[in-house]
Structures are given as structure tokens and as C-alpha cells.
CSV table of C-alpha atoms in Angstrom, one decimal:
chain,number,residue,atom,x,y,z
J,306,MET,CA,0.0,0.0,0.0
J,307,GLU,CA,2.7,2.4,0.9
J,308,GLU,CA,4.6,1.5,-2.2
J,309,LYS,CA,1.4,2.3,-4.3
J,310,LYS,CA,1.2,5.6,-2.6
J,311,ARG,CA,4.7,6.5,-3.4
J,312,ARG,CA,4.2,5.5,-7.0
J,313,GLY,CA,1.1,7.7,-7.3
J,314,GLY,CA,2.8,10.9,-5.8
J,315,TRP,CA,5.4,11.2,-8.5
J,316,PRO,CA,3.1,11.6,-11.4
J,317,ARG,CA,1.1,14.2,-9.5
J,318,PHE,CA,4.3,16.1,-8.8
J,319,LEU,CA,5.2,16.1,-12.5
J,320,LEU,CA,1.7,17.2,-13.4
J,321,ILE,CA,1.9,20.1,-11.0
J,322,TRP,CA,5.4,21.1,-12.1
J,323,THR,CA,4.4,21.0,-15.7
J,324,ALA,CA,1.4,23.2,-14.9
J,325,CYS,CA,3.6,25.7,-13.2
J,326,LEU,CA,6.0,25.8,-16.1
J,327,LEU,CA,3.1,26.3,-18.5
J,328,ALA,CA,1.7,29.1,-16.4
J,329,ALA,CA,5.1,30.8,-16.2
J,330,GLY,CA,5.6,30.5,-19.9
J,331,VAL,CA,2.2,32.0,-20.5
J,332,ILE,CA,2.9,34.9,-18.1
J,333,GLY,CA,6.4,35.3,-19.7
J,334,CYS,CA,5.0,35.4,-23.2
J,335,ALA,CA,2.3,37.9,-22.1
J,336,VAL,CA,5.0,40.1,-20.5
J,337,PHE,CA,7.3,39.8,-23.5
J,338,TYR,CA,4.6,40.7,-26.0
J,339,ARG,CA,3.5,43.5,-23.8
J,340,TYR,CA,7.1,44.8,-23.7
J,341,ALA,CA,7.5,44.4,-27.4
J,342,ALA,CA,4.4,46.4,-28.0
J,343,VAL,CA,5.6,49.2,-25.7
J,344,TYR,CA,9.1,49.1,-27.1
J,345,GLU,CA,7.8,49.5,-30.6
J,346,GLN,CA,5.7,52.4,-29.6
J,347,THR,CA,8.5,54.2,-27.7
J,348,ARG,CA,11.4,53.8,-30.2
J,349,PRO,CA,12.8,57.3,-31.3
J,350,GLU,CA,13.3,56.0,-34.9
J,351,PRO,CA,9.6,56.5,-35.9
J,352,VAL,CA,10.0,60.2,-35.0
J,353,MET,CA,13.1,60.4,-37.2
J,354,ASP,CA,11.4,58.5,-40.0
J,355,ALA,CA,8.6,61.2,-39.9
J,356,LEU,CA,11.2,63.9,-40.1
J,357,MET,CA,12.8,62.3,-43.1
J,358,GLU,CA,9.5,62.7,-44.9
J,359,ARG,CA,9.8,66.5,-44.7
J,360,GLY,CA,10.3,68.3,-48.0
J,361,MET,CA,13.6,69.8,-48.9
J,362,ASP,CA,12.4,73.3,-48.6
J,363,GLU,CA,11.3,72.7,-45.0
J,364,TRP,CA,14.7,71.2,-44.2
J,365,LYS,CA,16.4,74.2,-45.8
J,366,ALA,CA,14.4,76.7,-43.8
J,367,GLU,CA,15.0,74.8,-40.6
J,368,LEU,CA,18.8,74.6,-41.2
J,369,LEU,CA,19.1,78.3,-42.3
J,370,ALA,CA,17.5,79.3,-39.0
J,371,THR,CA,20.3,77.5,-37.0
J,372,LEU,CA,23.4,78.2,-39.2
J,373,PRO,CA,26.7,78.3,-37.3
J,374,GLU,CA,28.3,81.7,-37.2
J,375,ASP,CA,31.5,82.6,-39.0
J,376,GLU,CA,33.5,83.7,-36.0
J,377,ARG,CA,35.9,85.7,-38.2
J,378,GLY,CA,33.2,87.6,-40.0
J,379,PHE,CA,34.6,87.1,-43.5
J,380,GLU,CA,32.0,84.7,-45.0
J,381,ASN,CA,28.3,85.3,-45.7
J,382,MET,CA,27.0,82.1,-44.2
J,383,ASP,CA,23.5,82.4,-45.7
J,384,ALA,CA,24.8,82.8,-49.2
J,385,LEU,CA,27.4,80.1,-48.7
J,386,PHE,CA,24.8,77.6,-47.3
J,387,GLU,CA,22.4,78.4,-50.2
J,388,LEU,CA,25.0,77.3,-52.7
J,389,PHE,CA,26.0,74.3,-50.6
J,390,PHE,CA,22.4,73.2,-50.1
J,391,GLU,CA,21.4,73.4,-53.8
J,392,ALA,CA,24.5,71.6,-55.0
J,393,ASN,CA,24.9,68.9,-52.3
J,394,VAL,CA,21.7,68.5,-50.2
J,395,ARG,CA,18.7,68.9,-52.6
J,396,PRO,CA,19.9,66.2,-55.1
J,397,ALA,CA,20.8,63.7,-52.3
J,398,ALA,CA,18.9,61.2,-50.2
J,399,LEU,CA,18.7,62.1,-46.5
J,400,ARG,CA,19.6,59.4,-43.9
J,401,TYR,CA,20.3,59.4,-40.2
J,402,ARG,CA,22.3,57.5,-37.6
J,403,PRO,CA,22.4,57.6,-33.8
J,404,ASP,CA,25.1,59.7,-32.2
J,405,PHE,CA,26.2,57.7,-29.2
J,406,SER,CA,29.0,60.2,-28.4
J,407,GLN,CA,26.5,62.6,-26.7
J,408,PRO,CA,26.6,62.3,-22.9
J,409,ASP,CA,22.9,63.2,-22.3
J,410,SER,CA,21.3,59.8,-21.5
J,411,GLU,CA,17.8,61.4,-21.2
J,412,ARG,CA,17.7,62.5,-24.9
J,413,ALA,CA,18.2,60.8,-28.2
J,414,VAL,CA,20.6,62.4,-30.6
J,415,PHE,CA,20.9,61.7,-34.3
J,416,VAL,CA,23.1,63.0,-37.1
J,417,VAL,CA,21.4,63.6,-40.5
J,418,SER,CA,23.5,63.4,-43.6
J,419,ALA,CA,22.9,64.2,-47.2
J,420,GLY,CA,25.0,61.7,-49.1
J,421,ARG,CA,28.3,61.7,-47.2
J,422,SER,CA,27.9,65.2,-45.8
J,423,PRO,CA,26.6,65.6,-42.2
J,424,ILE,CA,24.2,68.5,-42.3
J,425,ALA,CA,22.2,68.5,-39.0
J,426,GLU,CA,22.1,67.2,-35.5
J,427,VAL,CA,18.6,66.2,-34.4
J,428,THR,CA,17.8,66.0,-30.6
J,429,LEU,CA,14.6,64.2,-29.4
J,430,ARG,CA,13.3,64.5,-25.8
J,431,PRO,CA,10.8,62.5,-23.8
J,432,LYS,CA,7.3,63.5,-24.7
J,433,GLU,CA,5.4,65.2,-21.9
J,434,GLY,CA,2.7,62.8,-20.7
J,435,GLY,CA,4.2,60.1,-22.7
J,436,LYS,CA,5.5,57.8,-19.9
J,437,ARG,CA,4.9,54.2,-20.6
J,438,SER,CA,5.5,51.0,-18.7
J,439,PHE,CA,8.9,49.3,-18.4
J,440,GLY,CA,10.5,52.7,-17.8
J,441,ARG,CA,9.9,53.6,-21.5
J,442,CYS,CA,8.6,56.9,-22.9
J,443,GLU,CA,7.4,58.3,-26.2
J,444,TRP,CA,9.6,60.9,-28.0
J,445,GLU,CA,9.1,64.3,-29.6
J,446,LEU,CA,11.4,66.7,-31.5
J,447,GLU,CA,13.3,69.1,-29.3
J,448,ARG,CA,15.6,70.9,-31.9
J,449,VAL,CA,17.3,70.6,-35.2
J,450,GLN,CA,20.8,72.2,-35.3
J,451,CYS,CA,22.6,72.8,-38.6
J,452,LEU,CA,26.1,71.4,-38.5
J,453,ASP,CA,29.2,73.2,-39.9
J,454,PHE,CA,28.7,72.2,-43.5
J,455,ARG,CA,32.0,73.9,-44.5
J,456,SER,CA,33.8,70.7,-43.7
J,457,ALA,CA,32.3,69.3,-46.8
J,458,LEU,CA,33.6,72.1,-49.0
J,459,VAL,CA,37.1,72.5,-50.5
J,460,PRO,CA,38.8,75.4,-48.7
J,461,VAL,CA,41.2,77.9,-50.1
J,462,THR,CA,43.9,80.0,-48.4
J,463,LEU,CA,44.1,83.8,-49.2
J,464,GLU,CA,47.4,85.7,-49.1
J,465,ILE,CA,47.5,89.5,-49.5
J,466,ASP,CA,50.7,91.6,-50.0
J,467,ALA,CA,50.3,95.2,-49.0
J,468,PRO,CA,51.9,98.1,-47.1
J,469,ARG,CA,51.7,97.6,-43.4
J,470,GLU,CA,49.7,100.8,-43.0
J,471,ALA,CA,47.1,99.8,-45.6
J,472,SER,CA,43.5,99.4,-44.3
J,473,LEU,CA,42.4,96.1,-45.9
J,474,THR,CA,39.0,94.4,-45.8
J,475,LEU,CA,37.9,91.0,-46.9
J,476,ASN,CA,34.2,90.9,-48.0
J,477,GLY,CA,33.8,94.2,-46.1
J,478,THR,CA,35.3,93.0,-42.8
J,479,PRO,CA,38.6,94.6,-41.7
J,480,ILE,CA,41.6,92.3,-41.8
J,481,GLY,CA,43.5,92.7,-38.5
J,482,GLU,CA,47.1,92.2,-37.5
J,483,ALA,CA,46.2,88.7,-36.2
J,484,TYR,CA,46.5,87.5,-39.8
J,485,LEU,CA,50.0,88.8,-40.5
J,486,SER,CA,52.1,85.9,-41.6
J,487,GLY,CA,55.4,87.6,-41.0
J,488,GLU,CA,56.5,87.0,-44.6
J,489,ALA,CA,57.0,90.2,-46.5
J,490,GLY,CA,56.4,90.1,-50.3
J,491,GLU,CA,58.3,92.4,-52.6
J,492,PRO,CA,56.4,95.4,-53.7
J,493,PRO,CA,55.3,95.4,-57.3
J,494,HIS,CA,56.8,98.8,-58.3
J,495,LEU,CA,60.1,98.9,-56.3
J,496,THR,CA,62.4,101.5,-57.7
J,497,PRO,CA,66.1,100.7,-58.2
J,498,MET,CA,67.0,103.2,-55.5
J,499,GLU,CA,64.6,101.8,-53.0
J,500,ALA,CA,65.7,98.2,-53.8
J,501,ARG,CA,69.0,99.2,-52.1
J,502,PHE,CA,67.4,100.2,-48.8
J,503,THR,CA,67.6,97.8,-45.9
J,504,ASP,CA,63.9,98.2,-45.3
J,505,ALA,CA,63.0,98.1,-49.0
J,506,GLY,CA,59.3,98.2,-49.7
J,507,ALA,CA,57.8,97.9,-46.2
J,508,TYR,CA,55.3,95.3,-47.6
J,509,VAL,CA,53.8,92.7,-45.4
J,510,ARG,CA,51.8,89.5,-46.1
J,511,TYR,CA,48.4,88.7,-44.6
J,512,ARG,CA,47.3,85.0,-44.7
J,513,ILE,CA,43.8,83.8,-44.0
J,514,GLU,CA,43.1,80.1,-44.2
J,515,ASN,CA,39.9,78.0,-44.7
J,516,LEU,CA,37.8,80.3,-46.9
J,517,TYR,CA,35.1,78.9,-49.1
J,518,GLY,CA,32.9,81.5,-50.8
J,519,GLU,CA,33.4,84.5,-53.1
J,520,LEU,CA,36.3,86.7,-51.9
J,521,THR,CA,36.4,90.5,-52.4
J,522,VAL,CA,39.6,92.1,-51.2
J,523,ALA,CA,39.5,95.9,-50.9
J,524,ASP,CA,41.6,98.8,-49.7
J,525,ALA,CA,40.2,101.8,-47.8
J,526,GLU,CA,41.7,104.2,-50.4
J,527,GLY,CA,40.3,102.2,-53.4
J,528,ARG,CA,43.6,101.1,-54.7
J,529,ALA,CA,43.8,98.2,-57.1
J,530,PHE,CA,44.8,94.6,-56.4
J,531,ARG,CA,46.4,92.2,-58.9
J,532,ARG,CA,46.2,88.4,-58.6
J,533,VAL,CA,49.5,86.6,-58.6
J,534,GLU,CA,49.7,83.1,-60.0
J,535,THR,CA,50.9,80.6,-57.4
J,536,GLY,CA,50.6,77.3,-59.2
J,537,ASP,CA,48.2,76.1,-56.5
J,538,ASP,CA,44.4,76.2,-56.9
J,539,ALA,CA,44.0,76.1,-53.2
J,540,LEU,CA,46.2,79.3,-52.7
J,541,LEU,CA,45.0,82.7,-53.8
J,542,ARG,CA,47.5,85.6,-53.7
J,543,PHE,CA,46.8,89.2,-54.3
J,544,VAL,CA,49.2,92.2,-54.3
J,545,LEU,CA,48.3,95.8,-53.9
J,546,ASP,CA,49.4,96.9,-57.3
J,547,GLU,CA,50.2,100.5,-56.6
J,548,PRO,CA,53.3,102.6,-56.4
J,549,GLY,CA,54.3,103.7,-52.9
J,550,ALA,CA,52.9,106.9,-51.4
J,551,TYR,CA,56.2,108.6,-50.5
J,552,THR,CA,58.3,111.0,-52.5
J,553,LEU,CA,62.0,111.7,-52.0
J,554,SER,CA,63.1,115.2,-52.9
J,555,VAL,CA,66.4,116.4,-51.6
J,556,GLU,CA,68.9,119.2,-52.4
J,557,ALA,CA,72.3,119.3,-50.7
J,558,PRO,CA,75.8,120.6,-51.3
J,559,ALA,CA,77.6,118.6,-54.0
J,560,ASP,CA,80.3,117.5,-51.6
J,561,ALA,CA,77.8,116.3,-48.9
J,562,ALA,CA,77.2,112.6,-48.3
J,563,VAL,CA,73.5,112.1,-48.5
J,564,SER,CA,72.0,108.9,-47.1
J,565,VAL,CA,68.4,107.6,-47.4
J,566,ASN,CA,67.3,104.9,-45.1
J,567,GLY,CA,70.9,104.0,-44.4
J,568,VAL,CA,72.0,103.9,-48.0
J,569,THR,CA,74.5,106.6,-49.1
J,570,LEU,CA,73.6,108.1,-52.5
J,571,SER,CA,76.2,108.7,-55.2
J,572,PRO,CA,76.3,111.5,-57.7
J,573,GLU,CA,75.0,109.1,-60.3
J,574,ASP,CA,71.7,109.0,-58.3
J,575,ALA,CA,71.3,112.7,-58.6
J,576,ALA,CA,68.4,114.0,-60.7
J,577,GLY,CA,70.1,117.3,-61.4
J,578,SER,CA,72.7,119.8,-60.3
J,579,PHE,CA,72.7,123.6,-59.8
J,580,ASP,CA,75.6,126.0,-59.5
J,581,LEU,CA,74.5,129.1,-57.6
J,582,THR,CA,77.8,130.9,-58.5
J,583,ARG,CA,77.6,130.3,-62.2
J,584,GLY,CA,78.4,133.4,-64.1
J,585,VAL,CA,80.2,135.1,-61.2
J,586,ARG,CA,83.4,135.7,-63.1
J,587,GLN,CA,85.1,137.5,-60.2
J,588,LEU,CA,85.5,134.2,-58.3
J,589,PRO,CA,88.8,132.4,-58.4
J,590,GLU,CA,88.9,129.1,-60.2
J,591,GLY,CA,87.5,126.2,-58.0
J,592,VAL,CA,85.4,128.5,-55.8
J,593,ALA,CA,81.7,127.7,-56.3
J,594,TYR,CA,78.5,126.7,-54.5
J,595,ARG,CA,77.2,123.7,-56.3
J,596,THR,CA,74.3,121.5,-55.2
J,597,LEU,CA,72.9,118.1,-56.3
J,598,SER,CA,69.2,117.3,-56.2
J,599,TYR,CA,67.8,113.8,-55.7
J,600,ARG,CA,64.3,112.8,-56.5
J,601,ALA,CA,62.3,109.6,-56.5
J,602,GLU,CA,58.6,109.0,-56.5
J,603,GLY,CA,56.5,106.0,-55.5
J,604,LEU,CA,58.6,105.0,-52.5
J,605,TYR,CA,57.0,102.4,-50.2
J,606,ALA,CA,59.0,103.2,-47.2
J,607,GLU,CA,59.0,106.7,-45.7
J,608,PRO,CA,62.5,108.1,-46.4
J,609,GLU,CA,64.8,108.9,-43.5
J,610,ILE,CA,67.4,111.3,-44.8
J,611,ARG,CA,70.7,112.4,-43.4
J,612,ALA,CA,73.5,114.5,-44.9
J,613,LEU,CA,77.1,114.8,-43.7
J,614,GLY,CA,79.6,117.5,-44.8
J,615,ALA,CA,83.0,116.9,-46.2
J,616,ASP,CA,84.5,116.7,-42.7
J,617,GLY,CA,81.8,114.4,-41.4
J,618,GLU,CA,79.7,117.1,-39.7
J,619,GLU,CA,75.9,116.8,-39.6
J,620,LEU,CA,74.3,119.2,-42.0
J,621,SER,CA,71.2,121.1,-40.9
J,622,SER,CA,68.0,120.7,-42.9
J,623,PHE,CA,65.0,122.8,-43.9
J,624,VAL,CA,61.8,121.3,-45.3
J,625,GLY,CA,60.3,123.6,-47.9
J,626,GLY,CA,56.7,124.1,-48.7
J,627,ASN,CA,57.1,122.0,-51.8
J,628,GLY,CA,58.3,119.1,-49.6
J,629,THR,CA,61.9,119.3,-50.7
J,630,VAL,CA,64.5,118.7,-47.9
J,631,TYR,CA,67.3,121.3,-48.2
J,632,PHE,CA,70.6,120.7,-46.5
J,633,PHE,CA,73.0,123.4,-45.5
J,634,TYR,CA,76.3,123.6,-43.8
J,635,PRO,CA,76.2,124.7,-40.2
J,636,ASP,CA,77.1,128.3,-39.4
J,637,ASP,CA,80.8,129.0,-39.6
J,638,ALA,CA,81.8,131.0,-36.5
J,639,ASP,CA,84.8,132.6,-38.4
J,640,VAL,CA,82.7,134.2,-41.1
J,641,PRO,CA,83.5,138.0,-40.9
J,642,GLU,CA,81.0,140.1,-39.2
J,643,ASP,CA,80.9,142.6,-42.0
J,644,ALA,CA,79.9,139.8,-44.4
J,645,ARG,CA,77.0,139.0,-42.1
J,646,ARG,CA,75.9,142.7,-42.0
J,647,ALA,CA,76.3,142.9,-45.8
J,648,ALA,CA,73.8,140.0,-46.2
J,649,GLU,CA,71.3,141.7,-44.0
J,650,ASP,CA,71.7,145.1,-45.7
J,651,TYR,CA,71.4,143.6,-49.1
J,652,PHE,CA,68.3,141.6,-48.4
J,653,ASN,CA,66.5,144.5,-46.6
J,654,ALA,CA,67.3,146.6,-49.7
J,655,PHE,CA,66.0,143.9,-52.0
J,656,LEU,CA,62.7,143.6,-50.2
J,657,ALA,CA,62.4,147.4,-50.0
J,658,TYR,CA,62.9,147.6,-53.7
J,659,SER,CA,60.4,144.8,-54.3
J,660,ALA,CA,57.8,146.6,-52.3
J,661,SER,CA,58.5,150.1,-53.6
J,662,GLY,CA,56.5,150.0,-56.8
J,663,GLY,CA,59.5,150.9,-58.9
J,664,SER,CA,61.1,153.6,-56.7
J,665,ARG,CA,64.3,154.9,-58.3
J,666,THR,CA,65.8,155.6,-54.9
J,667,ALA,CA,65.1,152.0,-53.8
J,668,TYR,CA,66.6,150.7,-57.1
J,669,ASN,CA,69.8,152.7,-56.7
J,670,ALA,CA,70.2,151.7,-53.1
J,671,LEU,CA,69.9,148.0,-54.1
J,672,MET,CA,72.3,148.2,-57.0
J,673,GLU,CA,75.0,149.6,-54.7
J,674,LEU,CA,74.9,146.4,-52.8
J,675,ILE,CA,75.1,144.0,-55.8
J,676,LEU,CA,78.3,142.9,-57.5
J,677,PRO,CA,78.3,144.4,-61.0
J,678,ASP,CA,78.3,142.3,-64.2
J,679,THR,CA,76.5,139.3,-62.6
J,680,GLU,CA,73.3,137.5,-63.4
J,681,LEU,CA,71.8,139.0,-60.2
J,682,SER,CA,72.7,142.6,-61.3
J,683,ARG,CA,71.2,141.9,-64.8
J,684,TYR,CA,68.0,140.4,-63.2
J,685,VAL,CA,67.4,143.6,-61.1
J,686,LYS,CA,68.1,145.9,-64.1
J,687,GLU,CA,65.7,144.0,-66.3
J,688,SER,CA,63.0,144.1,-63.6
J,689,THR,CA,62.6,147.8,-63.6
J,690,ASP,CA,59.9,147.9,-66.4
J,691,ALA,CA,57.8,145.4,-64.5
J,692,MET,CA,58.3,147.2,-61.2
J,693,TYR,CA,56.8,150.3,-62.7
J,694,TRP,CA,53.4,148.6,-62.7
J,695,ALA,CA,53.8,146.9,-59.3
J,696,SER,CA,51.8,148.2,-56.3
J,697,GLU,CA,53.5,149.7,-53.4
J,698,THR,CA,53.5,147.1,-50.6
J,699,GLU,CA,53.9,147.4,-46.8
J,700,ILE,CA,55.8,144.5,-45.2
J,701,ASP,CA,55.2,143.4,-41.7
J,702,TYR,CA,57.7,140.7,-40.8
J,703,ARG,CA,56.7,137.8,-38.5
J,704,GLU,CA,60.1,136.1,-38.9
J,705,LEU,CA,63.4,137.1,-40.5
J,706,SER,CA,66.6,135.1,-40.0
J,707,PHE,CA,70.0,134.9,-41.7
J,708,ASP,CA,71.6,131.5,-41.2
J,709,HIS,CA,74.1,128.9,-42.5
J,710,PHE,CA,76.9,131.3,-43.1
J,711,HIS,CA,79.6,129.2,-44.8
J,712,ALA,CA,82.9,130.5,-46.2
J,713,LEU,CA,83.5,129.2,-49.7
J,714,SER,CA,86.8,131.1,-49.7
J,715,GLU,CA,88.4,134.0,-47.9
J,716,ASP,CA,86.5,136.4,-50.2
J,717,CYS,CA,83.3,134.4,-50.8
J,718,VAL,CA,80.5,133.5,-48.4
J,719,PHE,CA,77.3,131.6,-48.7
J,720,CYS,CA,74.2,132.1,-46.4
J,721,THR,CA,70.5,131.6,-46.3
J,722,VAL,CA,67.7,134.0,-45.6
J,723,SER,CA,64.2,132.8,-44.5
J,724,PHE,CA,61.3,135.0,-43.6
J,725,SER,CA,57.6,135.1,-43.2
J,726,ALA,CA,55.6,138.3,-43.4
J,727,ASP,CA,52.2,139.9,-43.9
J,728,LEU,CA,52.0,142.1,-47.0
J,729,THR,CA,49.5,144.8,-47.8
J,730,ALA,CA,49.5,146.0,-51.4
J,731,SER,CA,47.7,149.3,-52.2
J,732,THR,CA,46.3,150.0,-55.7
J,733,TRP,CA,44.3,152.9,-57.0
J,734,HIS,CA,41.1,151.0,-56.5
J,735,ASP,CA,41.7,148.3,-53.9
J,736,GLU,CA,43.9,147.0,-51.0
J,737,LEU,CA,45.1,143.4,-51.0
J,738,ASN,CA,46.3,141.6,-47.9
J,739,TYR,CA,48.2,138.3,-48.0
J,740,ASP,CA,51.1,136.5,-46.3
J,741,ILE,CA,54.3,135.1,-47.7
J,742,ARG,CA,56.8,132.5,-46.4
J,743,SER,CA,60.0,132.0,-48.4
J,744,GLY,CA,63.7,131.5,-48.3
J,745,TYR,CA,66.7,132.6,-50.4
J,746,GLN,CA,70.2,131.4,-50.9
J,747,LEU,CA,72.8,134.1,-51.2
J,748,VAL,CA,76.4,134.3,-52.3
J,749,LEU,CA,78.4,137.4,-51.3
J,750,VAL,CA,81.8,138.3,-52.7
J,751,ARG,CA,84.3,140.8,-51.2
J,752,ASP,CA,84.8,143.5,-53.8
J,753,GLY,CA,87.6,145.8,-52.8
J,754,GLY,CA,86.8,146.5,-49.2
J,755,SER,CA,83.1,145.8,-49.3
J,756,TRP,CA,80.9,142.7,-49.5
J,757,ARG,CA,78.4,142.6,-52.3
J,758,ALA,CA,75.7,140.2,-53.2
J,759,ALA,CA,76.7,138.1,-56.3
J,760,ALA,CA,74.0,135.5,-56.6
J,761,GLN,CA,70.6,134.7,-55.3
J,762,ALA,CA,68.1,131.8,-55.6
J,763,ASN,CA,64.8,130.9,-54.0
J,764,PHE,CA,64.4,127.7,-52.0
J,765,GLY,CA,61.7,126.1,-50.0
J,766,GLU,CA,58.7,127.3,-52.0
């Protein structure tokens, strides 16, 4: 009996166990199918699939609204994106992929690409009120952010050679010193003289990398640029194709050593010469005051000019109203005092005659102080007819100075006279007021026991 009982208990156990397993399987299947249904309803991909159904114009508007900025300000991002979108996005099929690199576990992030070009980052967030069982949730669109599409474009590098002081812009945005490459290009119109300077040209090079759209280089003064062939399609180089803005104009004694920006000029560099004492036959052979003039236009570097005399002394300079730099020997202390007085007497008489309206007394007084049979004496004689029609003029000096007395020989002295004055000319019907600033170079020669003016020339006008 007991053995029968034991044999009857085992089948019952198996039956119960089987029933439990079947019940667990049914419950498990129900849970699984329930989870599968929730999972299918809470996947983010259906939201992305719906976005992919958008039209291209809708995508374009969405991306334009979130374009990245050009931090340098040189590119028009709207125009650049317009070209990129029409050429690369509109003809392509859009696709997406999850971006698992994003650290935000509460959101789903996807990268949308057009062909091989990533164009947007799409972020989905849990939908409000969309909590589902198993800790799942429904999704909704949070934002679409345009990616920096320029990585899909072919960049170019721009180089510009221009004077350092030039005000340059690229597409209307100023180009700052941050883009100086430190490499100076040679100016396009470098003169032979300036090519010898240690700081020839003063051109610098600006370099801007990773540019993609149309490029317009401009100068604040409207000067022209010329493109230079580089042999590299990815490198554009422009040079400011203008002569320099500086002019060199110098006049100095012929025996002076004139240097410009550290380079000593030779007589072969001179543009001309002038002998103030020409025609003064009373001078001994070899006694003369001769100057050389140097001139060059279109210099790129501002000229720094020095002049040394025959004995190495620094010559003094005077900048005339015409921009010419005149150099003169410093004042000789041993020039006779009577020569200095003679220069003042002559010039006062010269101005008195010029303002006299043809006065015979003023003419005679002036001729007494001029060395006969010189160009200066002939000039004054020939001026008498014109002086007859000149107005009488009152002169009110603001400045009058006699400087740079320099002995050319024992009996010949050079000096300068500079003055500024207010003049009032009276005519029969009017009165004219004006001012004058001028300078003269004088040569005086000892004639017997007196010093007389032998030559005169304007300077500084």
C-alpha cells in the first residue's frame, strides 16, 4: 500500500510542475509581447522617420535658422549655405544615424546626412505625458541644429601683400594684424633706388586660411589689387598693385654725403645739379657753391634722410613748402661780421625795392649792394619795367633770419635768408592783404673792401 502511494505521488508532482511551467511561460509570453508592443511604440526612430518625410524646402528653412556663425566675419554664411544646399543636399537622399557620443542619456541624438555630408544634429526629448510601462517613454522633437557644413567644402587660403599701414578688408570685414604671416612680399613697383634700402618696400603679407565662398579684397583708399599666379588652386594671392605713397626730394651741397634709409647716395643717383655761383666771373677758379638734387617718386618706405659734410659734420635741414628737404652747412663762426651785416643790408634793400613799386631811390640803393656784371645785377636791371606797374606794398615781418653762413673762400660767403611776413598791397582801387613765407640762398663776394651780393636763388617754395 505504501509502495502504491509512493508511485502515485510522483506523477502528481510532474503534473503540478508542468502546470507551473506552462503558467510561467504564458505569463512570460504575455509580458514579452506587452514589452515588445511598448518598445515598438517608444522607439525614437519613428519620429526620425517622420522627419525624413519632410520636403527639402522645409529642411532648408530649418537649417538656415540655425546656421553656425562665421567667427571671423569674412563669410556670408547664408549665401554660402544656399550654394551648398542646392548643390549637395537637394539632389541627395537624407539618412540618419544615432550619435552615441552625446553624454545626455535622457535624450536621443541623431546625425542627419545628405549623401556623405553631415548636415544636421537632431535632438529628441521624452514627450510630456508620454511615460509608458517598463520605464519607456514616447519621444518628440526638441531641436534641429545645422552642423558646420563647410567641412564638406574645398577650402582655399588667401594671401595679400600690401603696405603695413594699408587698411584692408575681406568681404567688407577689416583684416586685423592677427592675420599677419610675418612674410614680406616684394612690392610690385620697387624703384632701383629703394631696392638698395635695408627696409625696402615695407610690404607685409596677410594670410587667411579656410575660406570657401566668393572673396572680395579691398583697400580703404580704393587702390587696385592684382592676382598673382601661385601654381596652386588652393592658394590665392593678391598684391596691392600701386606705387608707394612717398616721394623723395632732396637738395644738398655737391660734396655732402646724403644717405636715405641707411644707404649713401652717389652723384649718379642725382636727378640734377645747380651752381649758384655760375656766371660770377670774379671768383677764383675752383670756388663755387654747387648743389645736387635727388628725386624719387612712388617709394613704399618713408625716407629717413641724413647728410654729412666733407668733414663728417651733420648738416642742418630745412623742409620747404614743396616738400623738398634742403641741407645746408652749419654756421661758420669765423665768417667775418661785415659779411653778415652785408647780407642783412642787401636783403633789406632787396625787399624794400620789391615793395617800392619801382622807386628809383630804392633801385639805386639796391644796385649799390650788388656785384656788377653778374646775373643778379642783370636780373634787377631787367625788372625795372615790370616794377613800374607793381603796387606799393607794406611788409610786416613775422620772422626774418640769416643762417648757415659758410665760407667758400676767404672772399666768398654763402648764407640763407628765411622769412615770413604779412603784406599789404595798395592799388588805386583796392587794398590786398596776403602773407608770404619764403627763403633765399645768397652768395656774397668781397669786392675791394666791401661785401656785395653776387648770386641769389629761391628755396623752400
